Coordinates of C-alpha atoms in Angstrom, one line a residue:
X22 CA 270.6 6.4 -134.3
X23 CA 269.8 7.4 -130.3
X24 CA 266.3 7.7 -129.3
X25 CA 265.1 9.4 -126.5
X26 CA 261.8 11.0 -125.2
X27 CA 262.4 14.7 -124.6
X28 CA 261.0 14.6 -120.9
X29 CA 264.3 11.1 -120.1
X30 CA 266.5 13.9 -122.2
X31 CA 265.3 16.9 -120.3
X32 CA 265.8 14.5 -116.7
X33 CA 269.1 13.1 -117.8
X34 CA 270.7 17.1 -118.1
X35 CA 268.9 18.2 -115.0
X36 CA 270.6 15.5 -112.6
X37 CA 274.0 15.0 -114.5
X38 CA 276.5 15.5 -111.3
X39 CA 278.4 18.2 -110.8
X40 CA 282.1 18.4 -111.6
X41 CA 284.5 18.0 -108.6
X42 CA 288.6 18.6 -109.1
X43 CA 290.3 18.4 -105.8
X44 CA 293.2 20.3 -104.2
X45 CA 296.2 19.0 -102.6
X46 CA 294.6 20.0 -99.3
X47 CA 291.4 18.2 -100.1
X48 CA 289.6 20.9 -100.2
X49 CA 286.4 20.2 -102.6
X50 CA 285.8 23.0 -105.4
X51 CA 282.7 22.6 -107.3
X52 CA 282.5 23.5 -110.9
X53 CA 279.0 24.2 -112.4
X54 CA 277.8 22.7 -115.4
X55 CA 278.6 24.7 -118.7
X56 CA 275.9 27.1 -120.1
X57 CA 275.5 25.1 -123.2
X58 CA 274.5 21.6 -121.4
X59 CA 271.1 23.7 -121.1
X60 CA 270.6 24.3 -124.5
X61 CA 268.8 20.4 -125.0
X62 CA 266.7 21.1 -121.8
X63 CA 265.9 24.7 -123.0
X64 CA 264.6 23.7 -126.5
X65 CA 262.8 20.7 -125.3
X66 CA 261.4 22.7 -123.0
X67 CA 259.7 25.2 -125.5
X68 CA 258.4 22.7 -127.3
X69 CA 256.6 20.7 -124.6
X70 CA 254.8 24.1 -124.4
X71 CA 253.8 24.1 -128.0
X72 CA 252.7 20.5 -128.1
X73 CA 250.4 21.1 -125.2
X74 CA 248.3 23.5 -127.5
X75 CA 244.6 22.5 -127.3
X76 CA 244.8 22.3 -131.4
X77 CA 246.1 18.8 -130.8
X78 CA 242.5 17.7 -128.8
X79 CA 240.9 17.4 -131.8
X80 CA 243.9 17.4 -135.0
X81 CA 247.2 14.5 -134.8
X82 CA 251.0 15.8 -134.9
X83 CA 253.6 14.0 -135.8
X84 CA 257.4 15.5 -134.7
X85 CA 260.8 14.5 -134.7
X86 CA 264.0 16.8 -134.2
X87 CA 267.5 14.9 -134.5
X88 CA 270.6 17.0 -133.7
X89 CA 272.8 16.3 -136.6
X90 CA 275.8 17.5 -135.4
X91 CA 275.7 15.5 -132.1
X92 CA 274.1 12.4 -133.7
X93 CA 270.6 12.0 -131.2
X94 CA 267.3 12.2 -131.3
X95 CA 266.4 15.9 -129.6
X96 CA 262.9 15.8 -129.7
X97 CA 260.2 13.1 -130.4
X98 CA 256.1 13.3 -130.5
X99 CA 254.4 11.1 -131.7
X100 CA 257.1 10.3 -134.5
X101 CA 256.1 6.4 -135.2
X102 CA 252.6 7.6 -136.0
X103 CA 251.7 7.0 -140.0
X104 CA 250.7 10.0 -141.5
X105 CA 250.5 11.7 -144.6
X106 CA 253.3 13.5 -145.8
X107 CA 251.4 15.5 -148.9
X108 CA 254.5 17.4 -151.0
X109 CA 257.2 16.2 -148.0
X110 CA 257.3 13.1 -150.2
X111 CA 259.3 15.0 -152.8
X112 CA 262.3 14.6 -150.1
X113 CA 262.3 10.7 -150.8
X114 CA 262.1 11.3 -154.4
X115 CA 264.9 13.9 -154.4
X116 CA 267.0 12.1 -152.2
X117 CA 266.6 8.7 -154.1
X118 CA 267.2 10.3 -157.8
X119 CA 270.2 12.2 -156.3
X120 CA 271.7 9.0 -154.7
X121 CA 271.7 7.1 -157.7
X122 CA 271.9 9.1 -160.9
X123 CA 273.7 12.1 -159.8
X124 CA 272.6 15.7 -159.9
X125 CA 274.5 15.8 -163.4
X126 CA 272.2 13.7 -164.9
X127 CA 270.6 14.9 -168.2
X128 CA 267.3 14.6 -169.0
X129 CA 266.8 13.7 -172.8
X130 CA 264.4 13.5 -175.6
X131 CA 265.2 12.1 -179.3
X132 CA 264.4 12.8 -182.8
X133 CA 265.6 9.9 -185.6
X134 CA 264.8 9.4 -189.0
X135 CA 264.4 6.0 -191.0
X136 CA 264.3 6.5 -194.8
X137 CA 266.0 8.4 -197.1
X138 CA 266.8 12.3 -197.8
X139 CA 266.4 12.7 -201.4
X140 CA 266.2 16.3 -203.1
X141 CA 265.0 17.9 -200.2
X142 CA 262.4 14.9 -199.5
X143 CA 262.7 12.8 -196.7
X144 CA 260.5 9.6 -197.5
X145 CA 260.7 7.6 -194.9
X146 CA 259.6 8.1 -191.1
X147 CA 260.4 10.9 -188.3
X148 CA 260.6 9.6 -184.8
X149 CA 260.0 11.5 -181.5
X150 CA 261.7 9.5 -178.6
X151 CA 260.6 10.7 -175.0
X152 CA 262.2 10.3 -172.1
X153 CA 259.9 12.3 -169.9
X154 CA 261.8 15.9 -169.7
X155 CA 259.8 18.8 -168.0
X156 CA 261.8 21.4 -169.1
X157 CA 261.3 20.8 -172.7
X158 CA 259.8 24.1 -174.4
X159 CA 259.3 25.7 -177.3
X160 CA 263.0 26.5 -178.0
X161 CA 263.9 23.1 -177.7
X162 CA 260.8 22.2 -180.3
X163 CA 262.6 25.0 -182.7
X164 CA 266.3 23.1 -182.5
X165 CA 264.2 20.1 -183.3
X166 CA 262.7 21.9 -186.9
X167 CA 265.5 23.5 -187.7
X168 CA 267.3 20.6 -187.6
X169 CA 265.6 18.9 -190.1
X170 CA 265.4 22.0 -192.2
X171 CA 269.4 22.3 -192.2
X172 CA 270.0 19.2 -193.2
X173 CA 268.2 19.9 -196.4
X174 CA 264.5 18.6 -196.1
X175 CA 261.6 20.9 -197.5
X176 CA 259.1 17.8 -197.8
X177 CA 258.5 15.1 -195.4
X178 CA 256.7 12.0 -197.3
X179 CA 256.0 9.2 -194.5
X180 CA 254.9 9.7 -190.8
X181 CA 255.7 11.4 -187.7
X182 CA 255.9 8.6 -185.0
X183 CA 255.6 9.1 -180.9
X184 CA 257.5 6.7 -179.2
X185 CA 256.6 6.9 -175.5
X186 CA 257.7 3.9 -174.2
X187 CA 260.0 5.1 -171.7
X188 CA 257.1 5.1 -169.0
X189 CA 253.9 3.0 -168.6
X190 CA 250.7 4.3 -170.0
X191 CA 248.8 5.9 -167.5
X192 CA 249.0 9.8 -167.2
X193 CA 247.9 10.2 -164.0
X194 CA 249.6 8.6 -160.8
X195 CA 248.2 6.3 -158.3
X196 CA 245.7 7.5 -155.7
X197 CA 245.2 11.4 -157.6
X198 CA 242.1 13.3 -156.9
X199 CA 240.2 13.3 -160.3
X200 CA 238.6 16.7 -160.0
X201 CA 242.7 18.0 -158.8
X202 CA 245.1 20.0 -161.3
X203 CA 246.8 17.3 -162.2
X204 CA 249.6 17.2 -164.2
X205 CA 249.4 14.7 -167.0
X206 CA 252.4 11.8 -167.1
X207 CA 253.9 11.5 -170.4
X208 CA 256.9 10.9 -171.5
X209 CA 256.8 13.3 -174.6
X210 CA 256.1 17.3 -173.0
X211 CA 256.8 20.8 -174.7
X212 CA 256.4 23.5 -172.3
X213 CA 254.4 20.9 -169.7
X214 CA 251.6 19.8 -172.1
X215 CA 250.8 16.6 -174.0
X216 CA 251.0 17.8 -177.6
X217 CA 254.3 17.4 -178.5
X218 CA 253.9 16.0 -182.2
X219 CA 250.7 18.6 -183.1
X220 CA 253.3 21.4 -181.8
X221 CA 256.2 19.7 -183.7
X222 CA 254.2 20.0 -187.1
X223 CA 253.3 23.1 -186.8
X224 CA 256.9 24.0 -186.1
X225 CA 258.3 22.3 -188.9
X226 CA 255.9 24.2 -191.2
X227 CA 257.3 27.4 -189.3
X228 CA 260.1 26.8 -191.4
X229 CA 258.7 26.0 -194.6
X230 CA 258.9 22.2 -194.5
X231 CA 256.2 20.9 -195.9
X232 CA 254.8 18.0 -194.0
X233 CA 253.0 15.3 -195.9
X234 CA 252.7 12.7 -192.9
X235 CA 250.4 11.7 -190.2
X236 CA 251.1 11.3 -186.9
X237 CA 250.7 8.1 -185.2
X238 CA 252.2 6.3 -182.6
X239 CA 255.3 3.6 -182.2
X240 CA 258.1 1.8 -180.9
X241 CA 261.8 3.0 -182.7
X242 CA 263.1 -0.2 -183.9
X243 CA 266.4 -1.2 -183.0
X244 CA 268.1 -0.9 -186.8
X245 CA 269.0 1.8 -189.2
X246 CA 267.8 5.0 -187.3
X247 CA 269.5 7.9 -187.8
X248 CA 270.0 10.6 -184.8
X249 CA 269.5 13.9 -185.9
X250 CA 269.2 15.9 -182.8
X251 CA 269.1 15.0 -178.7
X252 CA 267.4 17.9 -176.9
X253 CA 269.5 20.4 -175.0
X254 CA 270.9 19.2 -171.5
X255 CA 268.6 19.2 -168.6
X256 CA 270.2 18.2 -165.3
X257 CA 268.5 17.0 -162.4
X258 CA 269.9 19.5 -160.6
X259 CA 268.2 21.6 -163.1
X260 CA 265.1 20.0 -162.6
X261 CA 265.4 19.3 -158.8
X262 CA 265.6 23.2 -158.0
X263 CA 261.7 24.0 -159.1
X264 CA 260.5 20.8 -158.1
X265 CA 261.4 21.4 -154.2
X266 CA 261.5 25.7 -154.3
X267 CA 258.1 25.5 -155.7
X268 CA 257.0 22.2 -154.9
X269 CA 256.4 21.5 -158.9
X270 CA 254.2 18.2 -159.1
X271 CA 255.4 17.5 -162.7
X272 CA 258.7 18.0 -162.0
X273 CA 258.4 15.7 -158.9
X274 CA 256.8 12.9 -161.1
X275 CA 259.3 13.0 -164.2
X276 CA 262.0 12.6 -161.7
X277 CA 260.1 9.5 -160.1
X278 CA 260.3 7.5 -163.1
X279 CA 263.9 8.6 -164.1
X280 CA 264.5 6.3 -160.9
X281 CA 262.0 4.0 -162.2
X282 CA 264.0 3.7 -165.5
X283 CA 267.3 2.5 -163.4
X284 CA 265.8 -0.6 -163.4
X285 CA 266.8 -1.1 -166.7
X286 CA 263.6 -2.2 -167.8
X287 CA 260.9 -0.2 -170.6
X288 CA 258.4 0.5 -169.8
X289 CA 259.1 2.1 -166.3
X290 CA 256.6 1.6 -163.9
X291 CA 255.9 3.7 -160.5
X292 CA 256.1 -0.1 -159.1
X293 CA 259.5 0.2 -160.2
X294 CA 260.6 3.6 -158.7
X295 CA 258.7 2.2 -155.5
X296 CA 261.4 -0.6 -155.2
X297 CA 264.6 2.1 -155.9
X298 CA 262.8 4.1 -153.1
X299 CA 262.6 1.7 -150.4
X300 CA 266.0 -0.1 -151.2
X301 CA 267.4 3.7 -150.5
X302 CA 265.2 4.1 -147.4
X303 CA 266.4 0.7 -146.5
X304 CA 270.2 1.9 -146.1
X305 CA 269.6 4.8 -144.4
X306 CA 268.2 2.0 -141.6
X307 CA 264.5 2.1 -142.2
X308 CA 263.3 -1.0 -141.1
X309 CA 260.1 -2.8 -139.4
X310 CA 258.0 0.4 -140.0
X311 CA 254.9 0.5 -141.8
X312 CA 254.5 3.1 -144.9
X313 CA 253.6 3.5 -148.2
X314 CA 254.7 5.0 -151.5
X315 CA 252.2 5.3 -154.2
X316 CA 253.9 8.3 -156.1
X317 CA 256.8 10.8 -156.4
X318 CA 255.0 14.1 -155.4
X319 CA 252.6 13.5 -152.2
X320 CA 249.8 14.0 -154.5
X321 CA 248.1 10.7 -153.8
X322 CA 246.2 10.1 -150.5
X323 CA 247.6 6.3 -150.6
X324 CA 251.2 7.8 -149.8
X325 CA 251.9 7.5 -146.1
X326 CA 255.5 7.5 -144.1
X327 CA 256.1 8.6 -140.0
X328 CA 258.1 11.4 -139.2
X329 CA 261.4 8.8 -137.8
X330 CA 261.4 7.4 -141.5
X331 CA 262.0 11.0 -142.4
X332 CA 264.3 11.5 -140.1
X333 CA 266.0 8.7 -141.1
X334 CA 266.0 9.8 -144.4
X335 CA 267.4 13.5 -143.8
X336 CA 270.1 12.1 -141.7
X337 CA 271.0 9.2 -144.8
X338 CA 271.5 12.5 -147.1
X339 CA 273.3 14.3 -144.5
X340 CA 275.6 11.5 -144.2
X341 CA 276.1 12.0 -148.0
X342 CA 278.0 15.1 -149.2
X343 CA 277.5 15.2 -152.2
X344 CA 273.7 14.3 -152.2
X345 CA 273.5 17.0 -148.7
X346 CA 275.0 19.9 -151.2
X347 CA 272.9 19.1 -154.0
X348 CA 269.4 18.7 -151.7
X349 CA 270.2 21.2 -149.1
X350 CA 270.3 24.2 -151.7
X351 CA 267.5 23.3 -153.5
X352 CA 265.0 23.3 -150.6
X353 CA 263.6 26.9 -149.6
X354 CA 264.7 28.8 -147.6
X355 CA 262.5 30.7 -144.5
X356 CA 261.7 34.1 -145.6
X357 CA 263.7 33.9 -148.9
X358 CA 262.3 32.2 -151.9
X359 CA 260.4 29.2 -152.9
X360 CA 257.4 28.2 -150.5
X361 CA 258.8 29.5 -147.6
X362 CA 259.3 33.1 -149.1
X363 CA 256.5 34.5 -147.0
X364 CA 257.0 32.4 -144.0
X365 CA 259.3 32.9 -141.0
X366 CA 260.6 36.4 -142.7
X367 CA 262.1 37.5 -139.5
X368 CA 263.1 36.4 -136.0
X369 CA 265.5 33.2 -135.6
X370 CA 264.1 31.3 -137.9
X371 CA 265.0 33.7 -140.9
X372 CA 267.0 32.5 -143.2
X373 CA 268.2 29.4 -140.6
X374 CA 265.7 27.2 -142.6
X375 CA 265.8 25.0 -145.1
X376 CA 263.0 22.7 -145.6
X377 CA 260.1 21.2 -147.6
X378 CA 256.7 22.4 -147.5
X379 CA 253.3 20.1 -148.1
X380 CA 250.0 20.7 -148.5
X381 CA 246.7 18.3 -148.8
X382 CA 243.5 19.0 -147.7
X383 CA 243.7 18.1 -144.0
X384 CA 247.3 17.7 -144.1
X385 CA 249.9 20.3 -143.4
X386 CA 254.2 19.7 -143.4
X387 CA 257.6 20.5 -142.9
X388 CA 260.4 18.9 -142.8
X389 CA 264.3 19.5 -143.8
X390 CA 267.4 21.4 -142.1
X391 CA 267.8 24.4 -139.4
X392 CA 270.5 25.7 -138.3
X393 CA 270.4 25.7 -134.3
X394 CA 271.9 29.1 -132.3
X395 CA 275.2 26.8 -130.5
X396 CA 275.7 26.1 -134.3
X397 CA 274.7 23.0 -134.9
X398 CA 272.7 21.5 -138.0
X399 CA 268.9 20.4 -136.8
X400 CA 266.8 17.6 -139.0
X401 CA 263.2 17.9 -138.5
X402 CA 259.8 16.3 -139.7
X403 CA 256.8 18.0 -138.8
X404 CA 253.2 16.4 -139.8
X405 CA 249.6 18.2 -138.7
X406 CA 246.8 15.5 -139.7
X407 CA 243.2 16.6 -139.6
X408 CA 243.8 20.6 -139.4
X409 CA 240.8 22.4 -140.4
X410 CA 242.5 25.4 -141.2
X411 CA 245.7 25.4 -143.0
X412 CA 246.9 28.2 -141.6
X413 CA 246.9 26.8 -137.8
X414 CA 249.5 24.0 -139.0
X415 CA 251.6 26.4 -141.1
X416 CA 251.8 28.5 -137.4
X417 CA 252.6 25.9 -135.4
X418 CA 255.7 24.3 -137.7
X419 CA 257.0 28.4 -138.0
X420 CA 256.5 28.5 -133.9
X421 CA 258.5 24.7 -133.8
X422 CA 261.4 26.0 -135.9
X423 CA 261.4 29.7 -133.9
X424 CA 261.9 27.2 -131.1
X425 CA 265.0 25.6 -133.0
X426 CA 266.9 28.2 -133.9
X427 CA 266.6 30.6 -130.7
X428 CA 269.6 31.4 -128.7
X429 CA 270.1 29.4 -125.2

């Protein structure tokens, strides 16, 4: 991938020679320089004149622009810095779930019996398996009941066990706020909350099963289980959508330790979605940069990356088609929906963005696709550190991408 400073790029199109085609009689005609050959020079131009706003005597900015289409850097300031890239982390988490599972992957949770159904009693044990799906509601908690109650059970004489061990214990990630709204980690949700086995009681006696069994928790044995039900399918597509539109934390978090769990090893730890990460940031040519992944969401203040490893990363999916189709339309767009849906709602910029808001206190981001006026397809990473104000970084990234998608 090229590098260049914007002032060498902005040189290099002002002295390029002109073109000379000769007659027969020798006679020199000079041909000026296309029209477009400006366009570099033009948006490198505007923003040198944003990046020279006094906000940035007393806050740090991190930017890189890489022309896609043309395969160089466009624009770089201050792009090895280390920053914090609050909910722009969800692009590494997105881009690593879609690389290796697939946007068809199905999130799934379980519920198995062990014991015997006898008129209309099951004596013997209910299981509730997790596998950490946030889209699990109340209509999936009603398939689950029902179930039961078709295949005959009125009474349930034995217990109601929680197996969670698809994820490591803790509930809240590494380097969370403690007074934050924090979502809570575990594997087993029903409509985002951690009281899947209270709600499933109460649902079976919805239907008039009688439930004679407390609820504890366990690990489902490898023998004689019986699958009654799997939960309906939830892509990652599915999940991927609200998680980047409206930056959803839990969403973010449940898809950091499906990566986790293609380790192949239970529990999944975030140590393990931290390696899957950085072996996917590794191919997309990452390399002698210092950064750090602590979670899936940019919740945690020990998360930090530089705009160029972002870079990197948006031109790794770019590269990707299937992981570009997938990622591109899930990210919101400038004046239409998600995060963006009040921002950039007219000029250039409308529309012609695609990209990934983030918030922290101190921190504010942007980063994803635009679409450039000559056509071409613009990656950029945008990081204000120490603003005061959010709204004075939130200005500056809509001026930056005004700046990108302007005519010549």
């Amino acid at each position: 991938m090229a590098l260049a400073c914007s002032q060498c790029l902005a040189m290099q199109a002002r002295t390029l020679p002109e073109v000379s085609l000769l007659r027969q009689d020798t006679t020199e005609v000079v041909m000026p320089m296309p029209t477009r050959s400006l366009w570099p020079v033009n948006i490198q131009t505007r923003l040198d004149s944003l990046t020279s706003d006094p906000l940035f005597e007393q806050t740090q900015l991190g930017l890189m622009v890489y022309d896609l289409s043309a395969d160089s850097t466009l624009y770089s300031y201050g792009a090895k810095q280390t920053m914090r890239p609050a909910s722009t982390m969800k692009l590494l988490t997105a881009v690593t779930a879609l690389e290796l599972l697939g946007s068809d992957y199905a999130f799934r949770t379980y519920l198995y019996y062990k014991g015997t159904i006898a008129q209309g009693v099951l004596s013997g044990d209910v299981w509730l398996v997790g596998g950490m799906d946030p889209l699990f509601d109340d209509t999936d908690m009603r398939i689950f009941a029902e179930t039961l109650r078709r295949v005959g059970v009125d009474t349930i004489r034995g217990r109601i066990i929680q197996d969670t061990s698809f994820k490591e214990e803790q509930l809240l990630g590494e380097g969370w706020c403690w007074d934050d709204d924090n979502p809570q980690l575990s594997p087993l949700l029903v409509s985002r909350k951690d009281e899947f086995a209270s709600r499933f009681k109460d649902e079976l006696e919805k239907c008039g099963i009688t439930v004679d069994a407390p609820i504890t928790a366990g690990r489902l044995p490898n023998d004689k289980n019986i699958l009654l039900v799997c939960s309906r399918s939830h892509s990652l597509y599915d999940v991927l959508v609200p998680m980047m539109k409206e930056s959803d934390n839990l969403y973010a978090e449940s898809v950091f330790y499906q990566i986790a769990a293609t380790m192949g090893k239970r529990p999944a730890t975030a140590a393990h979605a931290r390696q899957q990460i950085k072996q996917i940031l590794s191919k997309a040519g990452v390399s002698g940069v210092q950064y750090r992944i602590a979670d899936g969401s940019g919740l945690s203040l020990y998360n930090y990356v530089t705009p160029a490893l972002m870079i990197r990363l948006l031109r790794h999916a770019y590269l990707q088609r299937d992981v570009m189709a997938a990622l591109y339309t899930s990210l919101p767009v400038a004046g239409v929906d998600g995060t963006l849906k009040k921002r950039m709602t007219t000029g250039a910029a409308f529309q012609n963005v695609h990209a990934k808001t983030g918030t922290l206190s101190g921190i504010s981001s942007l980063a994803g696709y635009c679409r450039a006026a000559n056509q071409h397809l613009l990656a950029f990473c945008i990081i204000n550190q120490g603003v005061m104000k959010m709204a004075d970084g939130r200005t500056f990234q809509d001026k930056v991408c005004e700046a990108l998608c302007q005519g010549f």
